XYZ file of C-alpha atoms in Angstrom:
627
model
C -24.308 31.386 -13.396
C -25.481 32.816 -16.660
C -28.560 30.546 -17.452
C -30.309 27.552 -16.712
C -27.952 25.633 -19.145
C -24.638 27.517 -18.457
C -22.596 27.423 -15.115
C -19.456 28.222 -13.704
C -18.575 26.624 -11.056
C -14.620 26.614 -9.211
C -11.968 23.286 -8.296
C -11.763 22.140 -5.254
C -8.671 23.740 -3.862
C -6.486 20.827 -4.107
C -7.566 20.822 -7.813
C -6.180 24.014 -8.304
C -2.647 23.061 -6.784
C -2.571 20.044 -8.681
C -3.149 21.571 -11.811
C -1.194 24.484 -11.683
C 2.042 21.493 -10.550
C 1.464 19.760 -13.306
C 0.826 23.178 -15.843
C 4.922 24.211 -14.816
C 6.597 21.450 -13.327
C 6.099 18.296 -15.674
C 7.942 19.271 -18.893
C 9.950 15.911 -18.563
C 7.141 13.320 -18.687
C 4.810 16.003 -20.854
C 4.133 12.841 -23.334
C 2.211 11.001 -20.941
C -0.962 12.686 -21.361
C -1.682 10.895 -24.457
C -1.391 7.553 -22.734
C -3.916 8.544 -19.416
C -6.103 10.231 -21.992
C -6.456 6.622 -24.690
C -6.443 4.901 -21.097
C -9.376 6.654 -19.435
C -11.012 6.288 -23.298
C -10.768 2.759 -23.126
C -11.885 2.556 -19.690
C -15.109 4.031 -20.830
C -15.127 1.662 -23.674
C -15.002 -1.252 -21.445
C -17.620 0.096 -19.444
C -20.036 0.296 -22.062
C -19.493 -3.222 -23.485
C -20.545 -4.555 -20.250
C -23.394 -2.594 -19.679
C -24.356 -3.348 -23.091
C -24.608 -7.307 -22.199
C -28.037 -6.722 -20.708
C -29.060 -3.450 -23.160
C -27.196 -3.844 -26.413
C -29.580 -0.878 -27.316
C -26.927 1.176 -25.481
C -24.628 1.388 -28.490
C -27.498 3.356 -30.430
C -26.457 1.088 -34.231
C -22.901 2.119 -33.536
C -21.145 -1.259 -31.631
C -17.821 -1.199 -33.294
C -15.831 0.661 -29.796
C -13.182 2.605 -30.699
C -10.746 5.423 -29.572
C -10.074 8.061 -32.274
C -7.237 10.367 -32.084
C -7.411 13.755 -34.473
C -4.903 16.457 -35.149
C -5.002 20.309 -36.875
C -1.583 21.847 -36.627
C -2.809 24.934 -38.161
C -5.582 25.239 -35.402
C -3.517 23.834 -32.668
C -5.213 21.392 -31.401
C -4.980 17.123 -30.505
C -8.249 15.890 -30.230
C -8.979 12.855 -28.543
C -12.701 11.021 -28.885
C -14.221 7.385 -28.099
C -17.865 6.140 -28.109
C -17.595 4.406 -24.846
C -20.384 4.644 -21.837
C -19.952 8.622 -21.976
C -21.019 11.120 -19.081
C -24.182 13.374 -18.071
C -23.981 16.688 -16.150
C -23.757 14.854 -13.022
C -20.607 12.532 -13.926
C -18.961 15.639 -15.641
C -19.069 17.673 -12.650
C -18.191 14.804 -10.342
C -15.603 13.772 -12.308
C -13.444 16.648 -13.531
C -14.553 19.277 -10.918
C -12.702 16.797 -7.925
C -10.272 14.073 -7.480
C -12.340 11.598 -6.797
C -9.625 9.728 -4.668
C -8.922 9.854 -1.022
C -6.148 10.945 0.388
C -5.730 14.241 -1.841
C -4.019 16.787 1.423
C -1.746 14.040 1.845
C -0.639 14.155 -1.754
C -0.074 17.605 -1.984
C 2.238 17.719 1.246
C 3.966 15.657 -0.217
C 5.105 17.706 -3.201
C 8.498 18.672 -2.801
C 8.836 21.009 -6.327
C 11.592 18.692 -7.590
C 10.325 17.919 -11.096
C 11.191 14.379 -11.407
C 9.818 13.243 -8.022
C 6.602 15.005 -8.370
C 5.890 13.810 -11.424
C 6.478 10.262 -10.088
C 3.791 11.164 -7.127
C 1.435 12.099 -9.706
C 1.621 8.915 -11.607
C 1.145 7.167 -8.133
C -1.977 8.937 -7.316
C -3.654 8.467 -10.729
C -5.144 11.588 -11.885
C -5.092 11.041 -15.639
C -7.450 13.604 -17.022
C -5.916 16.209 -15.855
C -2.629 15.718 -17.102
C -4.024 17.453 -20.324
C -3.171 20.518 -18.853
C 0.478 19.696 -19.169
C 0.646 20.365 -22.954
C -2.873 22.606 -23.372
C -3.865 25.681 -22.088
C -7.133 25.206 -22.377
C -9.208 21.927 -22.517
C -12.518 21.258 -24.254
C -14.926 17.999 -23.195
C -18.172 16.996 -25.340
C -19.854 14.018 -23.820
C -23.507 12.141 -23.793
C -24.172 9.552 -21.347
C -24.802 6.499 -23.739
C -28.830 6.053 -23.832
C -29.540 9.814 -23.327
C -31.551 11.960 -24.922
C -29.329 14.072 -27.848
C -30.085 17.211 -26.079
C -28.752 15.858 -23.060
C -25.199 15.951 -24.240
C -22.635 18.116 -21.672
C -19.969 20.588 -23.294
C -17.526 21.331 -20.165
C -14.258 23.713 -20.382
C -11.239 25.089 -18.435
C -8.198 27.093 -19.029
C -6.964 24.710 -15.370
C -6.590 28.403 -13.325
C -9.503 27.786 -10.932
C -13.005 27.376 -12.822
C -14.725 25.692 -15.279
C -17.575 25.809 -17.077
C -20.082 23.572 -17.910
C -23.176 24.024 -20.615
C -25.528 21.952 -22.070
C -25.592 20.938 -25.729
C -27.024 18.666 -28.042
C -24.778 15.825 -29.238
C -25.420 12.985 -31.768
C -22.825 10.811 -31.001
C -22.625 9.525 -27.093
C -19.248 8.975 -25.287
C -16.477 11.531 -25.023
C -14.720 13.970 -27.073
C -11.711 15.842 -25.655
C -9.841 18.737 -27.209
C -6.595 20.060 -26.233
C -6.008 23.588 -27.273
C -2.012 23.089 -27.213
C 0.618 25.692 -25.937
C 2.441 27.168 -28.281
C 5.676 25.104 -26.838
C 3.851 21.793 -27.085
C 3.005 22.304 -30.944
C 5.197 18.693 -31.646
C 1.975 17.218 -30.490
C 0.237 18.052 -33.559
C 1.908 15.991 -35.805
C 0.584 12.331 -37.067
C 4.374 10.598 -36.390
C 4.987 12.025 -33.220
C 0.880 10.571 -32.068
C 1.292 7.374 -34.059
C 4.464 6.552 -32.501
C 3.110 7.864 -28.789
C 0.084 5.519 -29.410
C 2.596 2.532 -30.157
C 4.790 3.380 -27.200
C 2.260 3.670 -24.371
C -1.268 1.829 -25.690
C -0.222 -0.835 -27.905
C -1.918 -3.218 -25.973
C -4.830 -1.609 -25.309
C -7.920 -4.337 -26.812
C -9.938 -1.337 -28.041
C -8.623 0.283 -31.296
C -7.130 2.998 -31.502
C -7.444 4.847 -34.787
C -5.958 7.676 -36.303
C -7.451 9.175 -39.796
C -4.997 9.342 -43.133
C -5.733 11.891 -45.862
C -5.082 10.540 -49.326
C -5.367 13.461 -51.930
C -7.401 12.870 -55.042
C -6.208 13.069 -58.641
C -7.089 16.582 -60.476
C -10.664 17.906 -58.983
C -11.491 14.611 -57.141
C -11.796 15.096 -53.696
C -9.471 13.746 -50.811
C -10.445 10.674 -49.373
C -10.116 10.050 -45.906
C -9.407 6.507 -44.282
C -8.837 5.389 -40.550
C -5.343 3.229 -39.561
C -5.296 1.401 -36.509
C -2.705 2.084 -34.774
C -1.981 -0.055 -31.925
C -2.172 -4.080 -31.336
C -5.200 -3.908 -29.968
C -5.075 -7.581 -28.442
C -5.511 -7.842 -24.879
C -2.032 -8.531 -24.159
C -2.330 -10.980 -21.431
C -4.456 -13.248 -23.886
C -1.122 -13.177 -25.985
C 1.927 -15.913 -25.136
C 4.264 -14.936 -22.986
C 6.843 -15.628 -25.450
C 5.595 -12.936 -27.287
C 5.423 -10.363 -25.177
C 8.296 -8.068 -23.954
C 9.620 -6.642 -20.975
C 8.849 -3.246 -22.374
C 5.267 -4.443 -23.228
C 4.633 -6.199 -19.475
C 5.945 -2.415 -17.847
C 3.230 -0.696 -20.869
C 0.673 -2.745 -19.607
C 1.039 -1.966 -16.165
C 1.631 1.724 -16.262
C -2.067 1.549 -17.951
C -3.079 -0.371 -15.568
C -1.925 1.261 -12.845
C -1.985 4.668 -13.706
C 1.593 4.644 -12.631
C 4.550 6.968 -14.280
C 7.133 4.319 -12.814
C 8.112 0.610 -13.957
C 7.297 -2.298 -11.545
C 9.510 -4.468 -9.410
C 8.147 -7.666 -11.471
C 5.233 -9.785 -12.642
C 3.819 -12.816 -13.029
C 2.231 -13.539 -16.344
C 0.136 -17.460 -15.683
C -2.170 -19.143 -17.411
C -4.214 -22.204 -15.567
C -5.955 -24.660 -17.418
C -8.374 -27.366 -16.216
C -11.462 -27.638 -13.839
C -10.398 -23.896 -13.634
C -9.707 -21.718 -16.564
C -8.291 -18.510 -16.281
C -5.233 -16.314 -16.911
C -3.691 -13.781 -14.370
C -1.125 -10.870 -15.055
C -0.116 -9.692 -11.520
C 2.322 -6.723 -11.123
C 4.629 -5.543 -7.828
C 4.842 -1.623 -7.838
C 7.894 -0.022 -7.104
C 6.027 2.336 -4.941
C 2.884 3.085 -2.177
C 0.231 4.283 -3.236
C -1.002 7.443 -0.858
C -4.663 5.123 0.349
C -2.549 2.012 1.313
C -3.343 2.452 4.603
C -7.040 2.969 3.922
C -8.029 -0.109 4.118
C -11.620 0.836 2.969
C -9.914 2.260 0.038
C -10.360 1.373 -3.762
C -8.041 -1.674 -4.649
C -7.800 -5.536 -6.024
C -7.793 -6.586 -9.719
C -8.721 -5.516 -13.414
C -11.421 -8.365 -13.724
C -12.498 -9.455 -17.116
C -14.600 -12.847 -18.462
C -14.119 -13.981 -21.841
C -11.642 -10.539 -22.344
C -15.235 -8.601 -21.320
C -14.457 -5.973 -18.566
C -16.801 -6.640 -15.333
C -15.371 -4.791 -12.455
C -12.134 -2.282 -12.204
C -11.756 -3.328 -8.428
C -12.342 -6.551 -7.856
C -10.988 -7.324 -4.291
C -12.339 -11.149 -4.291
C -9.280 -12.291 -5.710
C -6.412 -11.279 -3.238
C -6.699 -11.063 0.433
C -6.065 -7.703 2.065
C -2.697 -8.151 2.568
C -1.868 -8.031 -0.634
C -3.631 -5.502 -1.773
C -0.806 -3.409 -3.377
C -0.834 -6.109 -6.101
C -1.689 -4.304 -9.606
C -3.030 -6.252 -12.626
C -5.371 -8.509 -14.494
C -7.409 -12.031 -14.105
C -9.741 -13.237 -17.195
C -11.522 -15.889 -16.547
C -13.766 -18.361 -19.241
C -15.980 -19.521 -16.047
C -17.737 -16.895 -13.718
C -21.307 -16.076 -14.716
C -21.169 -12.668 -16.805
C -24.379 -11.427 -14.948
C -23.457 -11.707 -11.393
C -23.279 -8.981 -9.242
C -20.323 -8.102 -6.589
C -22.140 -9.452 -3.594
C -22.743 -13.167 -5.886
C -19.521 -13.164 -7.373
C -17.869 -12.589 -3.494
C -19.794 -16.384 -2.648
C -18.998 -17.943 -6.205
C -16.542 -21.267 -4.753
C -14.882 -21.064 -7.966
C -13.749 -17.195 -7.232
C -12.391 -18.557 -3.630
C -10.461 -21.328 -5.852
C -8.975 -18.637 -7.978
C -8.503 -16.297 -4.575
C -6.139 -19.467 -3.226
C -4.127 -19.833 -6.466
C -3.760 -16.241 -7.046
C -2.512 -15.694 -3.894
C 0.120 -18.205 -4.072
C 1.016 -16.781 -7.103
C 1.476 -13.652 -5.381
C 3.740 -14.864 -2.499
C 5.701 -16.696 -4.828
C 6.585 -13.663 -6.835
C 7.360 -11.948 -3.838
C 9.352 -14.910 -2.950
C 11.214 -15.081 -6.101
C 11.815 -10.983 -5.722
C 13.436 -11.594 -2.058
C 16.273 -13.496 -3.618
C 17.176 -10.104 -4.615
C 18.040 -8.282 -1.641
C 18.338 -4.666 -3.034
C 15.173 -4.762 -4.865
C 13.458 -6.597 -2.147
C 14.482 -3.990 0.366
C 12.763 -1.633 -1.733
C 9.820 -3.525 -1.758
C 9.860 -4.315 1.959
C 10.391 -0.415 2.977
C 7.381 0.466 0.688
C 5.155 -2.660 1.503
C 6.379 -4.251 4.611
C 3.661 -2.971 7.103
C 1.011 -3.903 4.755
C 2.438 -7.614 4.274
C 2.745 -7.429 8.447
C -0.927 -8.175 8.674
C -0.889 -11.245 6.559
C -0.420 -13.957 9.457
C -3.271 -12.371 11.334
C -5.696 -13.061 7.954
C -4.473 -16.160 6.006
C -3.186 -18.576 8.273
C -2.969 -21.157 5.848
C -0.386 -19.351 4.334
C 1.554 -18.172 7.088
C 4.981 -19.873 6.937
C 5.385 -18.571 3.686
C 4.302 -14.910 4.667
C 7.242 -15.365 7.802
C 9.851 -15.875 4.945
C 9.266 -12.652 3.304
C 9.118 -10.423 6.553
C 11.974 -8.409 7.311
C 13.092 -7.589 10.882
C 15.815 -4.999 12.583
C 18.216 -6.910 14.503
C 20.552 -6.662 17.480
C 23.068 -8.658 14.890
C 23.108 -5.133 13.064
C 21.997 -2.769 15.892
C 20.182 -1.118 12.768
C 16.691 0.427 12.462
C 16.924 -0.488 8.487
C 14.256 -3.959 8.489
C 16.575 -6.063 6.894
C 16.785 -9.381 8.681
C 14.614 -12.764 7.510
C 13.914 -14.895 9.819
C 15.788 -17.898 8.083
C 18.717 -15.348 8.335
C 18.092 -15.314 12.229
C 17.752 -18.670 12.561
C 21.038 -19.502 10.485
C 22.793 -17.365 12.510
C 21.353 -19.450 16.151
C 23.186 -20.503 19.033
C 23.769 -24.326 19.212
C 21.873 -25.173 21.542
C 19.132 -22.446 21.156
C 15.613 -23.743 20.450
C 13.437 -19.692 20.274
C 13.761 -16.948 18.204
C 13.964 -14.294 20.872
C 12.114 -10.557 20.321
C 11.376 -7.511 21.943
C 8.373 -5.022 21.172
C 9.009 -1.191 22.116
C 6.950 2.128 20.590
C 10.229 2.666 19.415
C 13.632 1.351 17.760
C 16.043 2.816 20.118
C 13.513 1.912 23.061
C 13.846 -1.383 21.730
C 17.500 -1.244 21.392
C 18.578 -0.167 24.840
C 15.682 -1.984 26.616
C 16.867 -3.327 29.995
C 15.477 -6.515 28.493
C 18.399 -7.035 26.083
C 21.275 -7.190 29.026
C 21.750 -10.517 29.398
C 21.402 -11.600 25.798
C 24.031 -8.913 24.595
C 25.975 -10.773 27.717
C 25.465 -14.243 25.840
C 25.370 -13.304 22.521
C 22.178 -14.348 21.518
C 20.347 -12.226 18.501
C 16.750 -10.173 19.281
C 14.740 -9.330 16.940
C 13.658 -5.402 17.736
C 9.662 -4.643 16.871
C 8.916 -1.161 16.715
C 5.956 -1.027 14.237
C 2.487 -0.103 15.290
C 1.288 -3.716 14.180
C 4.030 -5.716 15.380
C 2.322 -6.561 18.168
C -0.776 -7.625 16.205
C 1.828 -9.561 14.172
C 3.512 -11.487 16.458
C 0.181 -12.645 18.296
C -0.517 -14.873 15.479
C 3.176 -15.639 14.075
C 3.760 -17.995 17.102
C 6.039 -20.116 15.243
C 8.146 -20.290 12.100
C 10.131 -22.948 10.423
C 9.314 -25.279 13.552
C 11.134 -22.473 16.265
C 8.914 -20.822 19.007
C 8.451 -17.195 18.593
C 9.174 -15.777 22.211
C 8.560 -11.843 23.350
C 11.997 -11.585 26.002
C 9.749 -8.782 28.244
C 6.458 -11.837 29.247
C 6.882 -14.594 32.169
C 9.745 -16.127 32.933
C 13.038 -16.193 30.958
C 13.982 -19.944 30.000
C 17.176 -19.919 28.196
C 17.038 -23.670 28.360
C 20.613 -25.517 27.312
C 22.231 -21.879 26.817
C 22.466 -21.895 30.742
C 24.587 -24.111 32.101
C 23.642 -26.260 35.173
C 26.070 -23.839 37.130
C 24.462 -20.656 36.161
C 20.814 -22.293 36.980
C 22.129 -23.557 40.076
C 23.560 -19.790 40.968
C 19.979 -18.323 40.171
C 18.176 -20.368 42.433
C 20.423 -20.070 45.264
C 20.105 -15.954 44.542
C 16.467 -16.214 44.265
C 16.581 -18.031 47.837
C 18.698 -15.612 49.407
C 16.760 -12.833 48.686
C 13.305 -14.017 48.786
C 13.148 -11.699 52.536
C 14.189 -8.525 50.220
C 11.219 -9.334 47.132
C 8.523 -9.536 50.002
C 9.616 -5.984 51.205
C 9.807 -4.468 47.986
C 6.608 -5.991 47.013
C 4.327 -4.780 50.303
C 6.192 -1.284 49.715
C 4.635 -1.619 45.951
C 0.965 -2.631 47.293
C -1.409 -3.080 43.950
C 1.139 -1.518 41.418
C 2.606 -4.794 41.063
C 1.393 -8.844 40.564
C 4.499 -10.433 42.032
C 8.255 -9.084 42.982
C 11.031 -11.331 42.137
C 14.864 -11.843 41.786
C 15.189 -11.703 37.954
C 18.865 -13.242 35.628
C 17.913 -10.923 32.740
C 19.630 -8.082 34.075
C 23.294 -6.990 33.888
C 23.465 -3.597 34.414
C 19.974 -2.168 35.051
C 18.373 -2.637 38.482
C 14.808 -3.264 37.832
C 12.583 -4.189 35.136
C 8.818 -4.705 34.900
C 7.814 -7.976 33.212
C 4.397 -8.580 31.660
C 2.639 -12.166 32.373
C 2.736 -14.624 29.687
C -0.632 -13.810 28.192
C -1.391 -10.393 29.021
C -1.806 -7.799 26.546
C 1.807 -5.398 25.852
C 1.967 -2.118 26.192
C 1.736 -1.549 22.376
C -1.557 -2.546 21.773
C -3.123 -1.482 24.650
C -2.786 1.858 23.593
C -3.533 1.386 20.454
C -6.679 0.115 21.926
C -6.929 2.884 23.903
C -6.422 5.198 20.939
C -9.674 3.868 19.439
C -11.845 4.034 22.460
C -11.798 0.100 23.605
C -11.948 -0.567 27.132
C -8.448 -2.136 28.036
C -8.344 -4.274 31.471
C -5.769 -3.709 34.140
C -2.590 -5.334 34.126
C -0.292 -5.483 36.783
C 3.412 -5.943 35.755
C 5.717 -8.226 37.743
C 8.566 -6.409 38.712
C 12.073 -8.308 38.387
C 15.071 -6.687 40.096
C 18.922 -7.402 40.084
C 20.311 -8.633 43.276
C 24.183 -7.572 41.963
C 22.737 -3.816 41.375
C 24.220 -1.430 44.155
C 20.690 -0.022 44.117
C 19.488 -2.982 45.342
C 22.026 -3.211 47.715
C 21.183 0.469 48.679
C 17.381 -0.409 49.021
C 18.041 -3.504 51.202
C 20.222 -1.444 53.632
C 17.235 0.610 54.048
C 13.925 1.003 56.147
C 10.965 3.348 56.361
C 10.319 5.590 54.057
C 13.330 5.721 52.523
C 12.911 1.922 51.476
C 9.379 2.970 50.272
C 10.880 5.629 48.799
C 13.758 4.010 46.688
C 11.032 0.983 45.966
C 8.937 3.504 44.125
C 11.503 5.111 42.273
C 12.936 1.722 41.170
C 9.931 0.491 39.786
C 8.546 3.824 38.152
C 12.189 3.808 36.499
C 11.439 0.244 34.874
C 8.061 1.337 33.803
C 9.471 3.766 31.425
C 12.152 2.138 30.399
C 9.542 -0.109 28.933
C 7.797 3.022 27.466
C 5.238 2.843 29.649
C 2.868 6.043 31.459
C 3.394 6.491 35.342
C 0.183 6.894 36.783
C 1.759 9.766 39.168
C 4.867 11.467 37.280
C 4.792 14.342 40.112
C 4.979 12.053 42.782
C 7.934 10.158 40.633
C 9.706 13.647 40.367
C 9.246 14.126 43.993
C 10.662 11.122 45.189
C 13.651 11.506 43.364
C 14.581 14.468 44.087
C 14.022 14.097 47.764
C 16.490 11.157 47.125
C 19.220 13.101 45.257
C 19.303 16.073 48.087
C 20.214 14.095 50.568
């Protein structure tokens, strides 16, 4: 630190590998830095306007917002300026000293050093200023905090190789000035076509103008005159028609809106009209963003009223589930002056929340009649959508039709499978959509649970994902077909069993009703009931939870975050046919205690469930195999 004004201060360490990526690996998408740089101007333009609605003495006599764009080739430079809401000390450091975004280790293990897929990861995180670095080698910000003080202005620089300094300066203007000293190999930048027609490409629908100076000589010793072109639409573009508006434009928009370097899967451009007036532009990204998961994270809409920006998160409008959704809603009706907390119990924003997010499921609908693309959606997005029937029941038929499922029809772990798909493909007489949860897909696949619908032919539906179980406690139905988990109380094939086979069961159940009350009195507590089971064909055992008990899946998830879980005890279900069982009813002592143990520890983790005693497990089965 030099003085009370000066200080240098170093990036957080995941600044420094983020910078020095993009500084050599992004020589492919080096244009884009123009487009995050106008974006984050405009941001701060929009930020301003609003603030502005309760102190218009925050625009200091100067309320025409703008974005101006300046160029000296024989200095080398591309400077970049708006009078927007502006920063002090505190925001400068805050801002450009960190990404202020979770999720940052995650990002950077991520990086692979391929250029084109990195550079994709970087539009997906959304670090716009510093993509500057890509074309400067050294990068100069001049900013006041609109209704500060002149001397309070902030003058902050970096060459991006680990530090930065920040000083404080007086400044007349507020907002933000950037400069980008260029590298000699990014020179092109410095050139009024080559900005004019980046500005055009990228932020032509960007509502605040964007303005680029034109120097007409004068005649003989009159001086050149010099007058600013704006360069871009500058009209919202979802006020415009839809008609109007092109595919390129739509993908524009919601790369700025996004802060995303790749196109979206679609969007839905609406306008309503009535008791309700508003328009919505909702986009479906091609890809996650790294705080998906975070559930606490940063998400929902671009929210404007009357084209006036209010909040750049507002996560009234779409449920949870949904919130990978990008995009805009402008209404004519909330109250400009509300606050989040108000505008959450407005009943015309829970209106708009319903119709919104039918207008999201029925672009997602629309997008599943495309398989490939959906597929891409659904391995990006499908765990996220997963929670829906657990938090908007109302819409939870529709949510079923866009899950995807893996499938014994396939024997795949690829979630491909609809349910309409499943219940096209249905037995004639079958009345359930049958489906098994295991911590994993090939525990799922070659559960002992499966036997005697591989046997029949019947399709299972194979849940592996963390929240399956979560899911499938609230999707109980779908399209008027019970849901039914094959591994809880008893197995009720209904018309697929013939009156013979029924008629066989019982009499096997009968017959062996002496052998279940051994095996259960050698099992003590470990088990609820022991019983002659039909699911089986080739296993000998299998534990079976009761009809409403928790599974196995959630209870350790449960577990995992430190809730108390209640005891279960399994019923065990063995196979009369098994030569095992034969084996075990030929025997007495403790070698039918023995056998008993090992039989049921055997269909405990075949279910992927923990033996209380794995030594005594080992123990018993060796003793078994020695003699």
């Amino acid at each position: 630190m030099t003085s009370a004004q000066e200080q240098t201060l170093g990036f957080q360490t995941e600044v420094k590998q983020l910078l020095h990526l993009m500084i050599h690996s992004l020589y492919s998408n080096r244009e884009i830095f123009l487009r995050e740089l106008i974006s984050n101007s405009a941001d701060a333009c929009d930020k301003l306007r609003y603030r502005a609605l309760e102190n218009d003495g925050l625009y200091e006599n100067d309320p025409e917002l703008r974005v101006e764009i300046e160029f000296d080739h024989d200095g080398k430079t591309v400077t970049i300026r708006d009078n927007g809401i502006g920063m002090n000390r505190e925001d400068v450091i805050a801002n450009l000293g960190t990404i202020a975004r979770s999720g940052t280790a995650e990002f950077l293990k991520q990086m692979s050093g391929e250029q084109q897929k990195d550079a994709r990861l970087i539009g997906q995180f959304g670090v716009g200023f510093y993509s500057g670095f890509i074309v400067a080698d050294e990068v100069v910000v001049r900013t006041r905090l609109a209704g500060t003080p002149h001397e309070q202005g902030v003058e902050w620089r970096s060459k991006g190789e680990g530090e930065f300094t920040i000083v404080d300066i007086e400044r007349e203007k507020h907002g933000t000035e950037i400069v980008l000293h260029l590298k000699e190999d990014a020179l092109e930048f410095a050139d009024e076509h080559r900005l004019k027609s980046l500005v055009r490409k990228y932020s032509d629908h960007i509502e605040v103008p964007v303005r680029m100076p034109t120097v007409q000589e004068g005649e003989g010793d009159a001086e050149a005159t010099v007058t600013w072109e704006t360069v871009n639409e500058a009209q919202a573009l979802w006020v415009r028609p839809k008609s109007d508006v092109s595919d390129d434009e739509y993908k524009a928009f919601y790369k700025h809106v996004a802060h995303d370097f790749s196109d979206p899967l679609t969007w839905s451009h609406n306008r309503v009209e009535g008791k309700l007036e508003y328009t919505s532009l909702l986009y479906v990204p091609a890809r996650a963003p790294f705080d998906l998961y975070q559930r606490e994270g940063a998400r929902g809409l671009k929210l404007y009223v009357q084209r006036v920006f209010i909040i750049d998160d507002a996560e009234q409008f779409l449920p949870l589930y949904l919130r990978f959704i990008k995009g805009v809603v402008d209404s004519n009706d909330l109250s400009l002056n509300v606050s989040r907390e108000i505008l959450q119990q407005d009943p015309q924003v829970e209106k708009m929340k319903g119709a919104l997010t039918k207008r999201a499921l029925d672009m997602l609908s629309k997008l599943s009649k495309d398989s490939e693309t959906y597929q891409n959606f659904w391995n990006q997005f499908g765990g996220v959508l997963k929670e829906g029937p657990a938090e908007d029941h109302s819409n939870r038929e529709k949510i079923g039709g866009l899950l995807r499922f893996a499938s014994t029809h396939t024997d795949s772990s690829v979630q491909d499978q609809s349910l309409s798909d499943y219940i096209a493909r249905m037995k004639d007489n079958q009345k359930a959509i049958y489906y098994i949860i295991a911590d994993s897909f090939n525990a799922a696949r070659h559960s002992p649970h499966l036997e005697i619908f591989r046997k029949k032919g019947i399709e299972v539906l194979l849940l592996s994902d963390r929240i399956d179980e979560w899911l499938m406690t609230h999707l109980t139905e779908f399209d008027g077909k019970s849901m039914v988990d094959i591994t809880r109380g008893d197995l009720d094939l209904g018309e697929i069993d013939s009156e013979e086979e029924k008629q066989a069961q019982q009499e096997s159940a009968k017959a062996k009703e002496g052998l279940a009350e051994r095996f259960r009195e050698a099992l003590g507590d470990q088990v609820q009931e022991v019983r002659v089971t039909h699911r089986l064909t080739e296993s000998p055992a299998c534990v079976v939870l009761p009809e409403n008990e928790m599974g196995y899946q959630m209870r350790r998830l449960m577990e995992a975050a430190g809730q108390p879980v209640p005891e279960v005890k399994p019923i065990l279900e063995f196979n009369p046919d098994h030569a095992l069982i034969s084996r075990l009813e030929g025997s007495n002592g403790e070698a039918f205690t023995d056998l008993a143990h090992v039989l049921f520890d055997q269909a405990v983790i075949a279910e992927g469930g923990q033996l209380d005693d794995p030594a005594a497990y080992v123990r018993r089965l060796n003793a078994m195999l020695t003699h």
